[in-house]
Amino acid sequence: MLTNAADMSFNPRYHHTTTQLQEEQMIIEAAKLNPEYFGPLYDKYYKQIFGYVYQRMDCKDTAFDLTSQVFLKALTNIHRYEYKGVPFASWLFRIAHSEVMQLFRDQKNKRAVNADVGDMRNICEEVQEPFFEEYLPAIQQLIKQLPEDDLQLVELRFFEKRPFKEIAEILDITENNAKVKMYRILEKLKKSITNYKL
Amino acid sequence: MEPKFNLDRPKISDEEINKNKDFGNLVKQFKEQSIEKARSDKGFLKKGKISYAAVIAGVAVVCTLTYLTVSKINSNKTINDKTATLKNTTTPIAETKTAFISPPHKKINVPYSSYKVNAQKGGDIAHHTKSKVKVPKNAFVNKKGEEIMGDVEIQYREFHDQADIIASGIPMTYDSAGTKYHFESAGMFDVKGFQNGEPVFIKPDRTLTVEMASTNPEDHFNQYELDTVAQNWTCIKRDKAILPKLAGPTPKDEVHAVAGNKTTKALEEKIAAIPPKIENEKVVYAKKISALPKPQTPLKPLKSGGRPKFELEVDYKEFPELTAFKNAVFEVGEENKNYSKELSSITWTEAKISEGPSKGRNYLLTLKTRSRQEKLVVYPALSGADYECAYKTYEKKFADYNAGLEKRQQDEKRLQDEMQAKQEAYYAEQKKLSADLLKEQIRIHQQMEKQLTEQFNSMGNQQKITRLFQVSNFGIYNSDCAQKMPAGAYAEPSFTINNGVPLLNIGKIYLIEHGRNIVYEMPYGSISYDPKYIYSLCVISNGNIYTCSKENFSDLTKTQQKKLPLEVLNDNVNDVADLRKAIGI
């Protein structure tokens, strides 16, 4: 629906209107008292959190297990949750991010990067380089070699197409910091792509 | 160890994701974990951390939520159902090989204007379309986050009509919750910043203010920023059209114009002169009234009543009113407390009368000896025939007095009427002058309004409306309104060139709506349109631009012919103005 301008300024799956935030806050307060009332939040965010987890690994079953782990951790710690002006989703994503990183520390072979050819083309466009399919293995290799922090930013921005505001909230950094970091990563990638072509 | 890279991994279906959702198990796990924790923390219940108040509050919140949650789940279910239906009926769009922003032809792309701004000082940039870019002090940082010193190059360009939009190659589609809309544009701009060829960034606590001149005065637009990675527009806020501050006469100027006008000045002087005239007339008539003869009240003779009395010789020259009281005696009034019979037996060496406390009615009699003085209030009184005679005279004089009084009252009324008539004449004059002054002021106001209107009309369209943007990132911004695809009729033309040769490898088909500033990107095969509007077409194929005029498109819709001849633009194109002409803007 295109009725409310304010609603459209954000990703509606992630950001909310004031009313939606208030309603969600009431559910959170209820869930703090009775875990049965966590249900609507679980239903609402399960797919998003699974998507986030599975995006970073190869094994579907591990992703489902880790998603359950994220929600169990969220439910266990919900009494500590305090509303700080960002959606509940950002708190869940931070837990998911922390759990995923913990898993990769324990089992490095679980880490995988998942992207589409279209995402690769987007990266080339963003660094103003022409895209040819024969470049794909080289670009994949460049992305795989990125440090974990940089890889996370590329995943969030290019493979999950999240706005910088959302990325900043998930990674708990400022929006501008996210933009500047992304610019540096793209510059590195541009250099590497140019070198590869030479 | 490098991570594994999966390219185009198959997506997991919603069914599979939902199959793995198990909220019951989550709660079970949570409870088991809590019991385990409680066992290891035996003091928990003893400490009485759960109060009755908390339980009551909890029950209250839970009850409220039961309603909210149920209604929310139902509404979510409806939305999900709708989304599911939408997804099932949407045909997948074939992946294009072109870049997200893809200008169709180098020659017609809208060029950037380049401006230099000192980063420390900031400054205002005036674009040729009358738009302004206001750059605050110390607004830029480099890629390392360090503050930029020296000059920064600002590159700026604007897009105002369908030709600009097509020429720019900027997608004007907006995806909202899976529904594709096209933008009706009130103007768009692209702003970039560089130093020594390196891009610069706007500091987080700074914003550039762009006052974009707009041709569209309507007020139903939103501001959007283009996210080139998400390949969609992000709505920023509701846009507001700001009317221009004209250089012509202001209300202050109008006040000056009224004050400086000879006619109004003369009228104001005349109006100001009237109240003193009225005051003057009041004075004149007050004098005339006071000058009217005042008849003297005649003295009513008093009949002698047996009070102690004095016989005095009166100088009638000094007291002419006593002429009518010849042979009068002066009776001692009752108010004289000092009177005693003894006073009548004293031989007074001097007796003198003067005006008494009631003028014309009584007199003050002063009696003196060498060693004594007495003062008595005395009343002239008559007796017998003297009284009769005096009374007759009094009656005659009293009748004369009444006649004189009546005449005076009549004269006074006449004068007052005269004065009032003159005042009313002045008031009428004042009213007329005030009306004339108001007319003159209105005339001046209308003249100024006319001047303003003429000035407004003589301005170019792009100078009329301003749309204010706060830019915190360099990029592409627009003031647009999302519109649905036109509907009502369909055409399925085969595009031909050079007398019937079919046009192959069609890249993009733009349907240009005339009357609203919209360009629709159409899929190949079927063009939907609203018969109420007039359209022209622009087709991009193999880097060439082909156009179909409004007239040809109208013929197509009327005759339902299949073949639609297109004109190639490439040979004659120099800039975007040629495209504008070809599509009939």
mmCIF file with all atom_site columns, C-alpha atoms in Angstrom, chain B residues 216-403:
data_model
loop_
_atom_site.group_PDB
_atom_site.id
_atom_site.type_symbol
_atom_site.label_atom_id
_atom_site.label_alt_id
_atom_site.label_comp_id
_atom_site.label_asym_id
_atom_site.label_entity_id
_atom_site.label_seq_id
_atom_site.pdbx_PDB_ins_code
_atom_site.Cartn_x
_atom_site.Cartn_y
_atom_site.Cartn_z
_atom_site.occupancy
_atom_site.B_iso_or_equiv
_atom_site.pdbx_formal_charge
_atom_site.auth_seq_id
_atom_site.auth_comp_id
_atom_site.auth_asym_id
_atom_site.auth_atom_id
_atom_site.pdbx_PDB_model_num
ATOM 1   C CA . ASN B 1 216 ? 5.046   21.082  -10.852 1.00 0.00 ? 216 ASN B CA 1
ATOM 2   C CA . PRO B 1 217 ? 3.133   23.077  -8.216  1.00 0.00 ? 217 PRO B CA 1
ATOM 3   C CA . GLU B 1 218 ? 1.109   20.058  -6.991  1.00 0.00 ? 218 GLU B CA 1
ATOM 4   C CA . ASP B 1 219 ? 1.458   18.950  -3.406  1.00 0.00 ? 219 ASP B CA 1
ATOM 5   C CA . HIS B 1 220 ? 1.155   15.164  -3.552  1.00 0.00 ? 220 HIS B CA 1
ATOM 6   C CA . PHE B 1 221 ? 4.788   14.209  -3.887  1.00 0.00 ? 221 PHE B CA 1
ATOM 7   C CA . ASN B 1 222 ? 7.259   12.409  -1.654  1.00 0.00 ? 222 ASN B CA 1
ATOM 8   C CA . GLN B 1 223 ? 11.024  12.779  -1.577  1.00 0.00 ? 223 GLN B CA 1
ATOM 9   C CA . TYR B 1 224 ? 12.978  9.668   -2.526  1.00 0.00 ? 224 TYR B CA 1
ATOM 10  C CA . GLU B 1 225 ? 16.647  8.710   -2.605  1.00 0.00 ? 225 GLU B CA 1
ATOM 11  C CA . LEU B 1 226 ? 17.881  6.146   -5.112  1.00 0.00 ? 226 LEU B CA 1
ATOM 12  C CA . ASP B 1 227 ? 19.587  3.117   -3.552  1.00 0.00 ? 227 ASP B CA 1
ATOM 13  C CA . THR B 1 228 ? 21.673  1.844   -6.456  1.00 0.00 ? 228 THR B CA 1
ATOM 14  C CA . VAL B 1 229 ? 22.544  -1.411  -4.700  1.00 0.00 ? 229 VAL B CA 1
ATOM 15  C CA . ALA B 1 230 ? 19.081  -2.350  -3.467  1.00 0.00 ? 230 ALA B CA 1
ATOM 16  C CA . GLN B 1 231 ? 17.998  -1.082  -6.910  1.00 0.00 ? 231 GLN B CA 1
ATOM 17  C CA . ASN B 1 232 ? 15.021  0.684   -5.476  1.00 0.00 ? 232 ASN B CA 1
ATOM 18  C CA . TRP B 1 233 ? 14.040  4.123   -4.289  1.00 0.00 ? 233 TRP B CA 1
ATOM 19  C CA . THR B 1 234 ? 13.880  4.841   -0.558  1.00 0.00 ? 234 THR B CA 1
ATOM 20  C CA . CYS B 1 235 ? 11.197  7.238   0.575   1.00 0.00 ? 235 CYS B CA 1
ATOM 21  C CA . ILE B 1 236 ? 12.634  10.015  2.752   1.00 0.00 ? 236 ILE B CA 1
ATOM 22  C CA . LYS B 1 237 ? 9.650   12.180  3.639   1.00 0.00 ? 237 LYS B CA 1
ATOM 23  C CA . ARG B 1 238 ? 6.610   13.999  2.340   1.00 0.00 ? 238 ARG B CA 1
ATOM 24  C CA . ASP B 1 239 ? 7.585   16.766  -0.041  1.00 0.00 ? 239 ASP B CA 1
ATOM 25  C CA . LYS B 1 240 ? 6.218   20.288  0.099   1.00 0.00 ? 240 LYS B CA 1
ATOM 26  C CA . ALA B 1 241 ? 6.080   22.766  -2.757  1.00 0.00 ? 241 ALA B CA 1
ATOM 27  C CA . ILE B 1 242 ? 7.367   26.166  -1.663  1.00 0.00 ? 242 ILE B CA 1
ATOM 28  C CA . LEU B 1 243 ? 6.075   29.193  -3.548  1.00 0.00 ? 243 LEU B CA 1
ATOM 29  C CA . PRO B 1 244 ? 8.696   31.668  -4.731  1.00 0.00 ? 244 PRO B CA 1
ATOM 30  C CA . LYS B 1 245 ? 9.743   34.808  -2.922  1.00 0.00 ? 245 LYS B CA 1
ATOM 31  C CA . LEU B 1 246 ? 9.198   37.286  -5.738  1.00 0.00 ? 246 LEU B CA 1
ATOM 32  C CA . ALA B 1 247 ? 11.513  40.232  -6.129  1.00 0.00 ? 247 ALA B CA 1
ATOM 33  C CA . GLY B 1 248 ? 8.452   42.419  -6.829  1.00 0.00 ? 248 GLY B CA 1
ATOM 34  C CA . PRO B 1 249 ? 6.532   44.578  -4.353  1.00 0.00 ? 249 PRO B CA 1
ATOM 35  C CA . THR B 1 250 ? 6.211   43.228  -0.829  1.00 0.00 ? 250 THR B CA 1
ATOM 36  C CA . PRO B 1 251 ? 3.503   44.178  1.717   1.00 0.00 ? 251 PRO B CA 1
ATOM 37  C CA . LYS B 1 252 ? 6.016   46.672  3.098   1.00 0.00 ? 252 LYS B CA 1
ATOM 38  C CA . ASP B 1 253 ? 6.398   48.177  -0.360  1.00 0.00 ? 253 ASP B CA 1
ATOM 39  C CA . GLU B 1 254 ? 2.630   48.377  -0.550  1.00 0.00 ? 254 GLU B CA 1
ATOM 40  C CA . VAL B 1 255 ? 2.535   50.387  2.685   1.00 0.00 ? 255 VAL B CA 1
ATOM 41  C CA . HIS B 1 256 ? 5.133   52.722  1.224   1.00 0.00 ? 256 HIS B CA 1
ATOM 42  C CA . ALA B 1 257 ? 3.255   52.971  -2.052  1.00 0.00 ? 257 ALA B CA 1
ATOM 43  C CA . VAL B 1 258 ? 0.056   53.917  -0.246  1.00 0.00 ? 258 VAL B CA 1
ATOM 44  C CA . ALA B 1 259 ? 1.881   56.446  1.929   1.00 0.00 ? 259 ALA B CA 1
ATOM 45  C CA . GLY B 1 260 ? 3.655   58.009  -1.051  1.00 0.00 ? 260 GLY B CA 1
ATOM 46  C CA . ASN B 1 261 ? 0.589   58.306  -3.250  1.00 0.00 ? 261 ASN B CA 1
ATOM 47  C CA . LYS B 1 262 ? -0.566  61.957  -3.756  1.00 0.00 ? 262 LYS B CA 1
ATOM 48  C CA . THR B 1 263 ? -4.243  61.125  -3.855  1.00 0.00 ? 263 THR B CA 1
ATOM 49  C CA . THR B 1 264 ? -4.157  59.096  -0.669  1.00 0.00 ? 264 THR B CA 1
ATOM 50  C CA . LYS B 1 265 ? -2.017  61.744  0.984   1.00 0.00 ? 265 LYS B CA 1
ATOM 51  C CA . ALA B 1 266 ? -4.516  64.517  0.082   1.00 0.00 ? 266 ALA B CA 1
ATOM 52  C CA . LEU B 1 267 ? -7.408  62.372  1.225   1.00 0.00 ? 267 LEU B CA 1
ATOM 53  C CA . GLU B 1 268 ? -5.713  61.551  4.494   1.00 0.00 ? 268 GLU B CA 1
ATOM 54  C CA . GLU B 1 269 ? -5.028  65.267  5.083   1.00 0.00 ? 269 GLU B CA 1
ATOM 55  C CA . LYS B 1 270 ? -8.657  66.134  4.411   1.00 0.00 ? 270 LYS B CA 1
ATOM 56  C CA . ILE B 1 271 ? -9.845  63.372  6.732   1.00 0.00 ? 271 ILE B CA 1
ATOM 57  C CA . ALA B 1 272 ? -7.452  64.564  9.436   1.00 0.00 ? 272 ALA B CA 1
ATOM 58  C CA . ALA B 1 273 ? -8.745  68.157  9.104   1.00 0.00 ? 273 ALA B CA 1
ATOM 59  C CA . ILE B 1 274 ? -12.349 67.252  9.859   1.00 0.00 ? 274 ILE B CA 1
ATOM 60  C CA . PRO B 1 275 ? -12.266 66.566  13.634  1.00 0.00 ? 275 PRO B CA 1
ATOM 61  C CA . PRO B 1 276 ? -10.710 70.028  14.397  1.00 0.00 ? 276 PRO B CA 1
ATOM 62  C CA . LYS B 1 277 ? -13.429 71.617  12.245  1.00 0.00 ? 277 LYS B CA 1
ATOM 63  C CA . ILE B 1 278 ? -16.080 69.828  14.279  1.00 0.00 ? 278 ILE B CA 1
ATOM 64  C CA . GLU B 1 279 ? -14.427 70.984  17.512  1.00 0.00 ? 279 GLU B CA 1
ATOM 65  C CA . ASN B 1 280 ? -14.268 74.533  16.169  1.00 0.00 ? 280 ASN B CA 1
ATOM 66  C CA . GLU B 1 281 ? -17.981 74.529  15.369  1.00 0.00 ? 281 GLU B CA 1
ATOM 67  C CA . LYS B 1 282 ? -18.690 73.339  18.899  1.00 0.00 ? 282 LYS B CA 1
ATOM 68  C CA . VAL B 1 283 ? -16.797 76.339  20.274  1.00 0.00 ? 283 VAL B CA 1
ATOM 69  C CA . VAL B 1 284 ? -18.516 78.798  17.891  1.00 0.00 ? 284 VAL B CA 1
ATOM 70  C CA . TYR B 1 285 ? -21.967 77.574  18.808  1.00 0.00 ? 285 TYR B CA 1
ATOM 71  C CA . ALA B 1 286 ? -21.215 77.432  22.520  1.00 0.00 ? 286 ALA B CA 1
ATOM 72  C CA . LYS B 1 287 ? -20.336 81.117  22.285  1.00 0.00 ? 287 LYS B CA 1
ATOM 73  C CA . LYS B 1 288 ? -23.497 81.915  20.317  1.00 0.00 ? 288 LYS B CA 1
ATOM 74  C CA . ILE B 1 289 ? -25.629 80.074  22.841  1.00 0.00 ? 289 ILE B CA 1
ATOM 75  C CA . SER B 1 290 ? -24.002 81.792  25.773  1.00 0.00 ? 290 SER B CA 1
ATOM 76  C CA . ALA B 1 291 ? -24.530 85.129  24.021  1.00 0.00 ? 291 ALA B CA 1
ATOM 77  C CA . LEU B 1 292 ? -28.305 84.649  23.927  1.00 0.00 ? 292 LEU B CA 1
ATOM 78  C CA . PRO B 1 293 ? -30.080 87.103  26.306  1.00 0.00 ? 293 PRO B CA 1
ATOM 79  C CA . LYS B 1 294 ? -30.847 85.563  29.690  1.00 0.00 ? 294 LYS B CA 1
ATOM 80  C CA . PRO B 1 295 ? -34.127 86.904  31.172  1.00 0.00 ? 295 PRO B CA 1
ATOM 81  C CA . GLN B 1 296 ? -33.840 87.948  34.840  1.00 0.00 ? 296 GLN B CA 1
ATOM 82  C CA . THR B 1 297 ? -36.134 86.165  37.247  1.00 0.00 ? 297 THR B CA 1
ATOM 83  C CA . PRO B 1 298 ? -38.383 88.862  38.810  1.00 0.00 ? 298 PRO B CA 1
ATOM 84  C CA . LEU B 1 299 ? -38.366 89.192  42.620  1.00 0.00 ? 299 LEU B CA 1
ATOM 85  C CA . LYS B 1 300 ? -41.563 87.984  44.114  1.00 0.00 ? 300 LYS B CA 1
ATOM 86  C CA . PRO B 1 301 ? -42.823 90.517  46.703  1.00 0.00 ? 301 PRO B CA 1
ATOM 87  C CA . LEU B 1 302 ? -43.069 89.266  50.244  1.00 0.00 ? 302 LEU B CA 1
ATOM 88  C CA . LYS B 1 303 ? -46.119 90.111  52.290  1.00 0.00 ? 303 LYS B CA 1
ATOM 89  C CA . SER B 1 304 ? -45.252 91.477  55.669  1.00 0.00 ? 304 SER B CA 1
ATOM 90  C CA . GLY B 1 305 ? -45.953 88.749  58.243  1.00 0.00 ? 305 GLY B CA 1
ATOM 91  C CA . GLY B 1 306 ? -45.446 90.378  61.653  1.00 0.00 ? 306 GLY B CA 1
ATOM 92  C CA . ARG B 1 307 ? -41.736 89.566  62.079  1.00 0.00 ? 307 ARG B CA 1
ATOM 93  C CA . PRO B 1 308 ? -39.490 92.253  63.690  1.00 0.00 ? 308 PRO B CA 1
ATOM 94  C CA . LYS B 1 309 ? -38.654 94.792  61.013  1.00 0.00 ? 309 LYS B CA 1
ATOM 95  C CA . PHE B 1 310 ? -36.481 97.759  60.197  1.00 0.00 ? 310 PHE B CA 1
ATOM 96  C CA . GLU B 1 311 ? -37.499 100.774 58.148  1.00 0.00 ? 311 GLU B CA 1
ATOM 97  C CA . LEU B 1 312 ? -34.591 101.773 55.932  1.00 0.00 ? 312 LEU B CA 1
ATOM 98  C CA . GLU B 1 313 ? -33.957 104.372 53.284  1.00 0.00 ? 313 GLU B CA 1
ATOM 99  C CA . VAL B 1 314 ? -32.772 102.496 50.173  1.00 0.00 ? 314 VAL B CA 1
ATOM 100 C CA . ASP B 1 315 ? -30.623 103.839 47.408  1.00 0.00 ? 315 ASP B CA 1
ATOM 101 C CA . TYR B 1 316 ? -32.590 102.497 44.391  1.00 0.00 ? 316 TYR B CA 1
ATOM 102 C CA . LYS B 1 317 ? -29.674 103.190 42.107  1.00 0.00 ? 317 LYS B CA 1
ATOM 103 C CA . GLU B 1 318 ? -27.655 100.687 44.065  1.00 0.00 ? 318 GLU B CA 1
ATOM 104 C CA . PHE B 1 319 ? -30.525 98.177  44.354  1.00 0.00 ? 319 PHE B CA 1
ATOM 105 C CA . PRO B 1 320 ? -32.742 98.772  41.273  1.00 0.00 ? 320 PRO B CA 1
ATOM 106 C CA . GLU B 1 321 ? -34.698 95.567  41.914  1.00 0.00 ? 321 GLU B CA 1
ATOM 107 C CA . LEU B 1 322 ? -36.090 97.187  45.022  1.00 0.00 ? 322 LEU B CA 1
ATOM 108 C CA . THR B 1 323 ? -37.809 99.871  42.934  1.00 0.00 ? 323 THR B CA 1
ATOM 109 C CA . ALA B 1 324 ? -40.851 97.633  42.834  1.00 0.00 ? 324 ALA B CA 1
ATOM 110 C CA . PHE B 1 325 ? -40.691 97.454  46.625  1.00 0.00 ? 325 PHE B CA 1
ATOM 111 C CA . LYS B 1 326 ? -41.192 101.112 47.418  1.00 0.00 ? 326 LYS B CA 1
ATOM 112 C CA . ASN B 1 327 ? -42.237 101.640 50.964  1.00 0.00 ? 327 ASN B CA 1
ATOM 113 C CA . ALA B 1 328 ? -40.949 98.210  51.808  1.00 0.00 ? 328 ALA B CA 1
ATOM 114 C CA . VAL B 1 329 ? -39.810 97.353  55.319  1.00 0.00 ? 329 VAL B CA 1
ATOM 115 C CA . PHE B 1 330 ? -37.051 94.811  56.018  1.00 0.00 ? 330 PHE B CA 1
ATOM 116 C CA . GLU B 1 331 ? -38.216 91.923  58.175  1.00 0.00 ? 331 GLU B CA 1
ATOM 117 C CA . VAL B 1 332 ? -35.683 90.029  60.247  1.00 0.00 ? 332 VAL B CA 1
ATOM 118 C CA . GLY B 1 333 ? -35.398 86.423  59.002  1.00 0.00 ? 333 GLY B CA 1
ATOM 119 C CA . GLU B 1 334 ? -35.901 83.467  61.298  1.00 0.00 ? 334 GLU B CA 1
ATOM 120 C CA . GLU B 1 335 ? -32.349 82.308  60.615  1.00 0.00 ? 335 GLU B CA 1
ATOM 121 C CA . ASN B 1 336 ? -30.941 85.232  62.662  1.00 0.00 ? 336 ASN B CA 1
ATOM 122 C CA . LYS B 1 337 ? -30.147 83.485  65.974  1.00 0.00 ? 337 LYS B CA 1
ATOM 123 C CA . ASN B 1 338 ? -28.373 86.598  67.232  1.00 0.00 ? 338 ASN B CA 1
ATOM 124 C CA . TYR B 1 339 ? -31.524 88.715  67.080  1.00 0.00 ? 339 TYR B CA 1
ATOM 125 C CA . SER B 1 340 ? -33.079 89.915  70.344  1.00 0.00 ? 340 SER B CA 1
ATOM 126 C CA . LYS B 1 341 ? -35.642 92.566  71.130  1.00 0.00 ? 341 LYS B CA 1
ATOM 127 C CA . GLU B 1 342 ? -32.871 94.594  72.635  1.00 0.00 ? 342 GLU B CA 1
ATOM 128 C CA . LEU B 1 343 ? -31.523 95.283  69.145  1.00 0.00 ? 343 LEU B CA 1
ATOM 129 C CA . SER B 1 344 ? -34.701 97.226  68.286  1.00 0.00 ? 344 SER B CA 1
ATOM 130 C CA . SER B 1 345 ? -34.184 99.617  71.190  1.00 0.00 ? 345 SER B CA 1
ATOM 131 C CA . ILE B 1 346 ? -30.600 100.543 70.327  1.00 0.00 ? 346 ILE B CA 1
ATOM 132 C CA . THR B 1 347 ? -29.989 103.727 68.417  1.00 0.00 ? 347 THR B CA 1
ATOM 133 C CA . TRP B 1 348 ? -27.633 102.597 65.673  1.00 0.00 ? 348 TRP B CA 1
ATOM 134 C CA . THR B 1 349 ? -25.356 105.211 64.234  1.00 0.00 ? 349 THR B CA 1
ATOM 135 C CA . GLU B 1 350 ? -25.050 103.421 60.887  1.00 0.00 ? 350 GLU B CA 1
ATOM 136 C CA . ALA B 1 351 ? -27.282 100.966 58.964  1.00 0.00 ? 351 ALA B CA 1
ATOM 137 C CA . LYS B 1 352 ? -26.174 99.521  55.643  1.00 0.00 ? 352 LYS B CA 1
ATOM 138 C CA . ILE B 1 353 ? -27.653 96.792  53.371  1.00 0.00 ? 353 ILE B CA 1
ATOM 139 C CA . SER B 1 354 ? -25.770 94.630  51.012  1.00 0.00 ? 354 SER B CA 1
ATOM 140 C CA . GLU B 1 355 ? -26.494 91.434  48.991  1.00 0.00 ? 355 GLU B CA 1
ATOM 141 C CA . GLY B 1 356 ? -27.820 88.621  51.187  1.00 0.00 ? 356 GLY B CA 1
ATOM 142 C CA . PRO B 1 357 ? -27.141 84.844  51.072  1.00 0.00 ? 357 PRO B CA 1
ATOM 143 C CA . SER B 1 358 ? -30.034 84.412  48.581  1.00 0.00 ? 358 SER B CA 1
ATOM 144 C CA . LYS B 1 359 ? -29.441 87.018  45.947  1.00 0.00 ? 359 LYS B CA 1
ATOM 145 C CA . GLY B 1 360 ? -32.608 89.027  45.095  1.00 0.00 ? 360 GLY B CA 1
ATOM 146 C CA . ARG B 1 361 ? -34.527 87.403  47.933  1.00 0.00 ? 361 ARG B CA 1
ATOM 147 C CA . ASN B 1 362 ? -32.801 88.709  51.053  1.00 0.00 ? 362 ASN B CA 1
ATOM 148 C CA . TYR B 1 363 ? -30.202 91.219  52.083  1.00 0.00 ? 363 TYR B CA 1
ATOM 149 C CA . LEU B 1 364 ? -27.571 91.529  54.735  1.00 0.00 ? 364 LEU B CA 1
ATOM 150 C CA . LEU B 1 365 ? -28.276 94.399  57.124  1.00 0.00 ? 365 LEU B CA 1
ATOM 151 C CA . THR B 1 366 ? -25.232 95.685  59.003  1.00 0.00 ? 366 THR B CA 1
ATOM 152 C CA . LEU B 1 367 ? -25.990 97.798  62.093  1.00 0.00 ? 367 LEU B CA 1
ATOM 153 C CA . LYS B 1 368 ? -23.268 99.739  63.833  1.00 0.00 ? 368 LYS B CA 1
ATOM 154 C CA . THR B 1 369 ? -22.719 101.928 66.902  1.00 0.00 ? 369 THR B CA 1
ATOM 155 C CA . ARG B 1 370 ? -19.359 103.146 68.029  1.00 0.00 ? 370 ARG B CA 1
ATOM 156 C CA . SER B 1 371 ? -18.898 100.089 70.153  1.00 0.00 ? 371 SER B CA 1
ATOM 157 C CA . ARG B 1 372 ? -21.123 97.438  68.533  1.00 0.00 ? 372 ARG B CA 1
ATOM 158 C CA . GLN B 1 373 ? -21.885 95.851  65.247  1.00 0.00 ? 373 GLN B CA 1
ATOM 159 C CA . GLU B 1 374 ? -24.585 93.336  64.323  1.00 0.00 ? 374 GLU B CA 1
ATOM 160 C CA . LYS B 1 375 ? -25.387 91.611  61.077  1.00 0.00 ? 375 LYS B CA 1
ATOM 161 C CA . LEU B 1 376 ? -28.891 90.398  60.238  1.00 0.00 ? 376 LEU B CA 1
ATOM 162 C CA . VAL B 1 377 ? -30.439 88.731  57.221  1.00 0.00 ? 377 VAL B CA 1
ATOM 163 C CA . VAL B 1 378 ? -33.475 90.757  56.277  1.00 0.00 ? 378 VAL B CA 1
ATOM 164 C CA . TYR B 1 379 ? -36.286 90.296  53.743  1.00 0.00 ? 379 TYR B CA 1
ATOM 165 C CA . PRO B 1 380 ? -38.014 93.193  51.950  1.00 0.00 ? 380 PRO B CA 1
ATOM 166 C CA . ALA B 1 381 ? -41.721 92.963  52.739  1.00 0.00 ? 381 ALA B CA 1
ATOM 167 C CA . LEU B 1 382 ? -44.770 94.995  51.814  1.00 0.00 ? 382 LEU B CA 1
ATOM 168 C CA . SER B 1 383 ? -48.152 95.370  53.289  1.00 0.00 ? 383 SER B CA 1
ATOM 169 C CA . GLY B 1 384 ? -51.592 96.555  52.178  1.00 0.00 ? 384 GLY B CA 1
ATOM 170 C CA . ALA B 1 385 ? -51.943 98.415  48.844  1.00 0.00 ? 385 ALA B CA 1
ATOM 171 C CA . ASP B 1 386 ? -48.179 98.492  48.386  1.00 0.00 ? 386 ASP B CA 1
ATOM 172 C CA . TYR B 1 387 ? -48.086 94.735  48.384  1.00 0.00 ? 387 TYR B CA 1
ATOM 173 C CA . GLU B 1 388 ? -51.047 94.509  45.921  1.00 0.00 ? 388 GLU B CA 1
ATOM 174 C CA . CYS B 1 389 ? -49.414 96.923  43.552  1.00 0.00 ? 389 CYS B CA 1
ATOM 175 C CA . ALA B 1 390 ? -46.031 95.229  43.793  1.00 0.00 ? 390 ALA B CA 1
ATOM 176 C CA . TYR B 1 391 ? -47.581 91.841  43.220  1.00 0.00 ? 391 TYR B CA 1
ATOM 177 C CA . LYS B 1 392 ? -49.290 92.989  40.018  1.00 0.00 ? 392 LYS B CA 1
ATOM 178 C CA . THR B 1 393 ? -46.011 94.363  38.744  1.00 0.00 ? 393 THR B CA 1
ATOM 179 C CA . TYR B 1 394 ? -44.365 91.078  39.655  1.00 0.00 ? 394 TYR B CA 1
ATOM 180 C CA . GLU B 1 395 ? -46.954 89.075  37.715  1.00 0.00 ? 395 GLU B CA 1
ATOM 181 C CA . LYS B 1 396 ? -46.399 91.167  34.621  1.00 0.00 ? 396 LYS B CA 1
ATOM 182 C CA . LYS B 1 397 ? -42.635 90.849  34.919  1.00 0.00 ? 397 LYS B CA 1
ATOM 183 C CA . PHE B 1 398 ? -42.929 87.129  35.505  1.00 0.00 ? 398 PHE B CA 1
ATOM 184 C CA . ALA B 1 399 ? -44.964 86.717  32.305  1.00 0.00 ? 399 ALA B CA 1
ATOM 185 C CA . ASP B 1 400 ? -42.307 88.687  30.424  1.00 0.00 ? 400 ASP B CA 1
ATOM 186 C CA . TYR B 1 401 ? -39.650 86.523  32.017  1.00 0.00 ? 401 TYR B CA 1
ATOM 187 C CA . ASN B 1 402 ? -41.349 83.312  30.889  1.00 0.00 ? 402 ASN B CA 1
ATOM 188 C CA . ALA B 1 403 ? -41.724 84.633  27.362  1.00 0.00 ? 403 ALA B CA 1
#
